[in-house]
């Protein structure tokens, strides 16, 4: 199986399940990390 962008949602769901947190918490944390890492200033949509 190849790593494809379409699988990001499933990876986030598995992270949430494993850590016992919500999908929204994972989405918020990973979005904040990406904004910080890549110095993004524009709003990113979580959808």
Coordinates of N, CA and C in Angstrom, one line a residue:
X1 N 0.8 -1.2 0.0 CA 0.0 0.0 0.0 C 0.9 1.2 0.0
X2 N 0.5 2.2 -0.8 CA 1.3 3.5 -0.9 C 0.8 4.5 0.1
X3 N 1.6 5.4 0.5 CA 1.2 6.5 1.4 C 0.6 7.5 0.5
X4 N -0.6 7.8 0.6 CA -1.3 8.8 -0.2 C -2.0 9.8 0.7
X5 N -2.2 11.1 0.3 CA -2.8 12.1 1.1 C -4.2 11.7 1.6
X6 N -4.9 10.9 0.8 CA -6.3 10.5 1.2 C -6.3 9.7 2.5
X7 N -5.2 9.1 2.9 CA -5.1 8.3 4.1 C -4.8 9.2 5.4
X8 N -4.6 10.5 5.2 CA -4.3 11.3 6.4 C -5.4 11.2 7.4
X9 N -6.6 11.3 6.9 CA -7.8 11.2 7.9 C -7.8 9.9 8.7
X10 N -7.4 8.8 8.0 CA -7.4 7.5 8.7 C -6.3 7.5 9.8
X11 N -5.2 8.1 9.4 CA -4.0 8.1 10.3 C -4.4 8.9 11.6
X12 N -5.0 10.1 11.3 CA -5.5 11.0 12.4 C -6.5 10.2 13.3
X13 N -7.4 9.5 12.7 CA -8.4 8.7 13.5 C -7.7 7.7 14.4
X14 N -6.7 7.0 13.8 CA -6.0 6.0 14.6 C -5.2 6.7 15.7
X15 N -4.6 7.8 15.5 CA -3.8 8.5 16.5 C -4.8 8.9 17.6
X16 N -6.0 9.4 17.3 CA -7.0 9.8 18.3 C -7.4 8.6 19.1
X17 N -7.7 7.5 18.4 CA -8.1 6.3 19.1 C -7.0 5.8 20.1
X18 N -5.7 5.7 19.6 CA -4.6 5.2 20.4 C -4.4 6.1 21.6
X19 N -4.4 7.4 21.4 CA -4.1 8.4 22.5 C -5.4 8.6 23.4
X20 N -6.5 8.2 23.0 CA -7.7 8.4 23.8 C -8.2 9.9 23.7
X21 N -8.0 10.5 22.6 CA -8.5 11.9 22.4 C -9.4 12.0 21.2
X22 N -10.0 13.1 21.0 CA -10.9 13.3 19.9 C -10.1 13.5 18.6
X23 N -10.8 13.2 17.5 CA -10.2 13.5 16.2 C -10.0 15.0 16.0
X24 N -10.9 15.8 16.6 CA -10.7 17.3 16.5 C -9.5 17.8 17.2
X25 N -9.2 17.1 18.3 CA -7.9 17.5 19.1 C -6.7 17.2 18.2
X26 N -6.7 16.0 17.6 CA -5.6 15.7 16.7 C -5.5 16.7 15.6
X27 N -6.6 17.0 14.9 CA -6.6 17.9 13.8 C -6.1 19.3 14.3
X28 N -6.5 19.7 15.4 CA -6.1 21.1 15.9 C -4.6 21.0 16.2
X29 N -4.1 20.0 16.8 CA -2.7 19.9 17.2 C -1.8 19.8 15.9
X30 N -2.2 19.0 15.0 CA -1.4 18.9 13.8 C -1.4 20.1 12.9
X31 N -2.6 20.8 12.9 CA -2.6 22.1 12.2 C -1.7 23.1 12.8
X32 N -1.8 23.2 14.1 CA -0.9 24.1 14.9 C 0.6 23.8 14.6
X33 N 0.9 22.5 14.6 CA 2.3 22.1 14.4 C 2.7 22.5 13.0
X34 N 1.9 22.3 12.0 CA 2.2 22.6 10.6 C 2.4 24.1 10.4
X35 N 1.5 24.9 11.1 CA 1.6 26.4 11.0 C 2.9 26.9 11.6
X36 N 3.3 26.3 12.7 CA 4.5 26.7 13.4 C 5.7 26.2 12.6
X37 N 5.7 25.0 12.1 CA 6.9 24.4 11.4 C 7.2 25.2 10.1
X38 N 6.1 25.4 9.4 CA 6.2 26.1 8.0 C 6.0 27.6 8.1
X39 N 5.9 28.1 9.3 CA 5.7 29.6 9.4 C 4.5 30.1 8.6
X40 N 3.4 29.4 8.7 CA 2.2 29.8 7.9 C 1.5 30.9 8.6
X41 N 1.0 31.9 7.9 CA 0.3 33.0 8.6 C -1.2 33.0 8.2
X42 N -1.5 32.4 7.1 CA -2.9 32.4 6.6 C -3.7 31.3 7.4
X43 N -5.0 31.5 7.4 CA -5.8 30.5 8.1 C -5.9 29.2 7.2
X44 N -5.8 28.1 7.9 CA -5.9 26.8 7.3 C -7.2 26.2 7.7
X45 N -7.9 25.6 6.8 CA -9.2 24.9 7.1 C -8.9 23.5 7.5
X46 N -9.7 23.0 8.5 CA -9.5 21.7 8.9 C -10.4 20.7 8.1
X47 N -11.1 21.3 7.2 CA -12.0 20.4 6.4 C -11.5 20.2 5.0

